[in-house]
PDB file of C-alpha atoms in Angstrom:
ATOM      1  CA  MET G   1     -10.701  -9.358   7.811  1.00 50.00           C
ATOM      2  CA  THR G   2     -12.406  -6.126   6.815  1.00 50.00           C
ATOM      3  CA  ASN G   3     -10.259  -3.504   6.153  1.00 50.00           C
ATOM      4  CA  PRO G   4     -11.566  -0.470   8.185  1.00 50.00           C
ATOM      5  CA  LEU G   5      -9.737   2.010   5.641  1.00 46.00           C
ATOM      6  CA  ARG G   6     -12.636   0.804   2.754  1.00 45.00           C
ATOM      7  CA  SER G   7     -15.114   2.860   4.796  1.00 45.00           C
ATOM      8  CA  LEU G   8     -13.261   5.978   4.186  1.00 45.00           C
ATOM      9  CA  LEU G   9     -13.363   5.648   0.287  1.00 42.00           C
ATOM     10  CA  VAL G  10     -17.013   5.699  -0.094  1.00 41.00           C
ATOM     11  CA  PRO G  11     -17.265   9.087   1.333  1.00 41.00           C
ATOM     12  CA  LEU G  12     -13.916  10.245  -0.310  1.00 40.00           C
ATOM     13  CA  ALA G  13     -15.381   9.223  -3.468  1.00 40.00           C
ATOM     14  CA  VAL G  14     -18.024  11.381  -3.204  1.00 40.00           C
ATOM     15  CA  LEU G  15     -15.995  14.421  -2.384  1.00 41.00           C
ATOM     16  CA  TRP G  16     -13.145  13.416  -4.970  1.00 42.00           C
ATOM     17  CA  PRO G  17     -14.529  11.378  -7.617  1.00 41.00           C
ATOM     18  CA  ALA G  18     -11.045  10.034  -8.663  1.00 42.00           C
ATOM     19  CA  ALA G  19     -10.903   7.876  -5.631  1.00 42.00           C
ATOM     20  CA  ALA G  20     -14.002   6.051  -7.042  1.00 40.00           C
ATOM     21  CA  GLN G  21     -11.256   3.785  -9.415  1.00 56.00           C
ATOM     22  CA  ALA G  22      -8.642   3.467  -6.841  1.00 78.00           C
ATOM     23  CA  GLU G  23      -8.203   0.102  -5.853  1.00 86.00           C
ATOM     24  CA  VAL G  24      -7.820  -0.889  -2.193  1.00 94.00           C
ATOM     25  CA  ILE G  25      -6.330  -4.488  -1.309  1.00 97.00           C
ATOM     26  CA  ASP G  26      -6.817  -6.452   1.991  1.00 98.00           C
ATOM     27  CA  ILE G  27      -3.547  -8.519   2.590  1.00 98.00           C
ATOM     28  CA  ALA G  28      -4.344 -11.518   2.830  1.00 98.00           C
ATOM     29  CA  TRP G  29      -1.254 -13.856   3.961  1.00 98.00           C
ATOM     30  CA  SER G  30      -0.829 -17.503   2.584  1.00 98.00           C
ATOM     31  CA  GLY G  31       0.013 -20.261   5.068  1.00 98.00           C
ATOM     32  CA  ALA G  32       3.641 -19.594   4.071  1.00 98.00           C
ATOM     33  CA  GLY G  33       3.495 -15.964   5.341  1.00 98.00           C
ATOM     34  CA  ARG G  34       3.494 -14.715   1.636  1.00 98.00           C
ATOM     35  CA  PHE G  35       0.893 -12.154  -0.022  1.00 98.00           C
ATOM     36  CA  GLU G  36       1.111 -11.276  -3.998  1.00 98.00           C
ATOM     37  CA  HIS G  37      -0.774  -9.200  -6.003  1.00 98.00           C
ATOM     38  CA  ARG G  38      -0.949  -7.691  -9.888  1.00 98.00           C
ATOM     39  CA  VAL G  39      -2.973  -4.742 -10.454  1.00 97.00           C
ATOM     40  CA  THR G  40      -3.266  -2.336 -13.231  1.00 97.00           C
ATOM     41  CA  VAL G  41      -3.033   1.430 -12.083  1.00 97.00           C
ATOM     42  CA  ALA G  42      -5.048   3.765 -14.050  1.00 97.00           C
ATOM     43  CA  PRO G  43      -3.882   7.300 -14.805  1.00 97.00           C
ATOM     44  CA  GLY G  44      -4.114   9.604 -11.623  1.00 96.00           C
ATOM     45  CA  LYS G  45      -5.217   6.849  -9.563  1.00 97.00           C
ATOM     46  CA  PHE G  46      -3.645   4.858  -6.796  1.00 97.00           C
ATOM     47  CA  ALA G  47      -3.549   0.985  -5.605  1.00 98.00           C
ATOM     48  CA  GLU G  48      -3.043   0.572  -1.894  1.00 98.00           C
ATOM     49  CA  ALA G  49      -2.730  -3.008   0.156  1.00 98.00           C
ATOM     50  CA  CYS G  50      -3.579  -2.488   3.929  1.00 98.00           C
ATOM     51  CA  GLY G  51      -3.426  -5.130   6.856  1.00 98.00           C
ATOM     52  CA  ARG G  52      -3.011  -5.143  10.329  1.00 98.00           C
ATOM     53  CA  LEU G  53       0.368  -5.761  11.470  1.00 98.00           C
ATOM     54  CA  ALA G  54       1.925  -6.487  15.034  1.00 98.00           C
ATOM     55  CA  ARG G  55       4.769  -4.565  16.647  1.00 97.00           C
ATOM     56  CA  ALA G  56       8.193  -6.394  16.280  1.00 96.00           C
ATOM     57  CA  GLU G  57       6.952  -8.216  13.016  1.00 98.00           C
ATOM     58  CA  SER G  58       9.248  -7.691   9.860  1.00 98.00           C
ATOM     59  CA  ILE G  59       7.986  -7.649   6.520  1.00 98.00           C
ATOM     60  CA  ALA G  60      10.252  -7.868   3.309  1.00 98.00           C
ATOM     61  CA  TRP G  61       8.515  -6.230   0.634  1.00 98.00           C
ATOM     62  CA  ARG G  62       9.135  -5.757  -3.131  1.00 98.00           C
ATOM     63  CA  PHE G  63       7.453  -4.653  -6.523  1.00 98.00           C
ATOM     64  CA  GLU G  64       7.995  -4.079 -10.203  1.00 98.00           C
ATOM     65  CA  ALA G  65       6.084  -1.920 -12.233  1.00 98.00           C
ATOM     66  CA  SER G  66       5.911  -1.069 -16.147  1.00 98.00           C
ATOM     67  CA  GLY G  67       6.448   2.398 -15.506  1.00 98.00           C
ATOM     68  CA  PRO G  68       7.229   4.931 -12.886  1.00 98.00           C
ATOM     69  CA  LEU G  69       4.836   5.074  -9.449  1.00 98.00           C
ATOM     70  CA  ASN G  70       5.003   7.169  -6.402  1.00 98.00           C
ATOM     71  CA  PHE G  71       5.212   4.846  -3.599  1.00 98.00           C
ATOM     72  CA  ASN G  72       4.838   4.885   0.031  1.00 98.00           C
ATOM     73  CA  ILE G  73       4.248   2.743   3.250  1.00 98.00           C
ATOM     74  CA  HIS G  74       2.114   4.455   5.952  1.00 98.00           C
ATOM     75  CA  TYR G  75       0.062   4.085   8.816  1.00 97.00           C
ATOM     76  CA  HIS G  76      -2.583   6.540  10.536  1.00 94.00           C
ATOM     77  CA  GLU G  77      -2.232   7.990  14.223  1.00 92.00           C
ATOM     78  CA  GLY G  78      -5.372   9.800  14.683  1.00 91.00           C
ATOM     79  CA  LYS G  79      -5.591  12.669  11.929  1.00 94.00           C
ATOM     80  CA  LYS G  80      -1.422  12.127  11.169  1.00 96.00           C
ATOM     81  CA  VAL G  81      -0.365   9.985   8.359  1.00 97.00           C
ATOM     82  CA  ARG G  82       3.086   8.316   9.215  1.00 97.00           C
ATOM     83  CA  TYR G  83       5.584   7.240   6.705  1.00 98.00           C
ATOM     84  CA  PRO G  84       8.121   4.621   7.416  1.00 97.00           C
ATOM     85  CA  GLU G  85       8.909   4.789   3.698  1.00 98.00           C
ATOM     86  CA  ARG G  86       8.232   7.361   1.003  1.00 98.00           C
ATOM     87  CA  ARG G  87       9.627   7.325  -2.676  1.00 98.00           C
ATOM     88  CA  ASP G  88       8.772   8.993  -5.840  1.00 98.00           C
ATOM     89  CA  ALA G  89       9.069   8.024  -9.641  1.00 98.00           C
ATOM     90  CA  LEU G  90      10.022   4.470  -9.106  1.00 97.00           C
ATOM     91  CA  ALA G  91       9.443   1.433 -11.342  1.00 98.00           C
ATOM     92  CA  GLY G  92      10.488  -1.040  -8.649  1.00 98.00           C
ATOM     93  CA  ALA G  93      12.193  -1.210  -5.451  1.00 98.00           C
ATOM     94  CA  SER G  94      12.661  -3.754  -2.328  1.00 98.00           C
ATOM     95  CA  GLY G  95      13.067  -3.283   1.248  1.00 98.00           C
ATOM     96  CA  ARG G  96      11.877  -4.394   4.922  1.00 98.00           C
ATOM     97  CA  LEU G  97       9.230  -2.846   7.087  1.00 98.00           C
ATOM     98  CA  LYS G  98      10.198  -3.454  10.737  1.00 98.00           C
ATOM     99  CA  VAL G  99       6.760  -3.061  12.643  1.00 97.00           C
ATOM    100  CA  ALA G 100       7.024  -0.526  15.351  1.00 93.00           C
ATOM    101  CA  LEU G 101       3.185  -0.257  16.467  1.00 95.00           C
ATOM    102  CA  ASP G 102       0.414  -2.768  16.415  1.00 97.00           C
ATOM    103  CA  GLN G 103      -1.085  -0.926  13.361  1.00 96.00           C
ATOM    104  CA  ASP G 104      -3.020  -1.274  10.091  1.00 98.00           C
ATOM    105  CA  TYR G 105      -0.005  -0.611   7.563  1.00 98.00           C
ATOM    106  CA  CYS G 106      -0.769   0.148   3.876  1.00 98.00           C
ATOM    107  CA  TRP G 107       1.739  -0.221   0.763  1.00 98.00           C
ATOM    108  CA  MET G 108       0.604   2.450  -1.486  1.00 98.00           C
ATOM    109  CA  TRP G 109       1.344   3.227  -5.238  1.00 98.00           C
ATOM    110  CA  THR G 110       0.256   6.378  -7.207  1.00 98.00           C
ATOM    111  CA  ASN G 111       0.281   6.732 -10.946  1.00 98.00           C
ATOM    112  CA  LYS G 112       1.027  10.407 -11.983  1.00 97.00           C
ATOM    113  CA  ALA G 113       1.564   9.261 -15.417  1.00 94.00           C
ATOM    114  CA  GLY G 114      -0.937   9.847 -18.503  1.00 95.00           C
ATOM    115  CA  GLN G 115      -0.772   5.927 -19.192  1.00 97.00           C
ATOM    116  CA  PRO G 116      -1.924   2.739 -16.821  1.00 97.00           C
ATOM    117  CA  VAL G 117       1.005   1.185 -15.251  1.00 98.00           C
ATOM    118  CA  THR G 118       1.013  -2.627 -14.313  1.00 98.00           C
ATOM    119  CA  LEU G 119       2.144  -3.344 -11.057  1.00 98.00           C
ATOM    120  CA  GLN G 120       3.166  -6.751  -9.253  1.00 98.00           C
ATOM    121  CA  PHE G 121       4.241  -6.751  -5.544  1.00 98.00           C
ATOM    122  CA  GLN G 122       5.069  -8.937  -2.974  1.00 98.00           C
ATOM    123  CA  LEU G 123       5.185  -9.134   0.735  1.00 98.00           C
ATOM    124  CA  GLU G 124       6.580 -11.606   3.057  1.00 98.00           C
ATOM    125  CA  ARG G 125       6.658 -12.224   6.828  1.00 96.00           C
TER     126      ARG G 125
END
């Protein structure tokens, strides 16, 4: 599945060069309904994992990082961004997303620190 949000990063990278180093990851569920990924988030950059979810799904999530990251789960309604979850300066957290709408949802981590941060996260249906 191709992530429609990827097409937004190309023009964004022209307007905001820092976006060129962002990592956008398509969620590819395993046969067991899991997705795991490890990535290094450069200073001032972000990593984002996105995928289509159906209403009434419930996704358990957790992450661990080598340093603090700003974290959110979001989706877009037209020009508005909705945040079912949003927290700052965390080196780890877990929770459960109860999907309210058929929508593309994204888990996003932003590194506001001056050094790279290693991030490992898991999603499970």
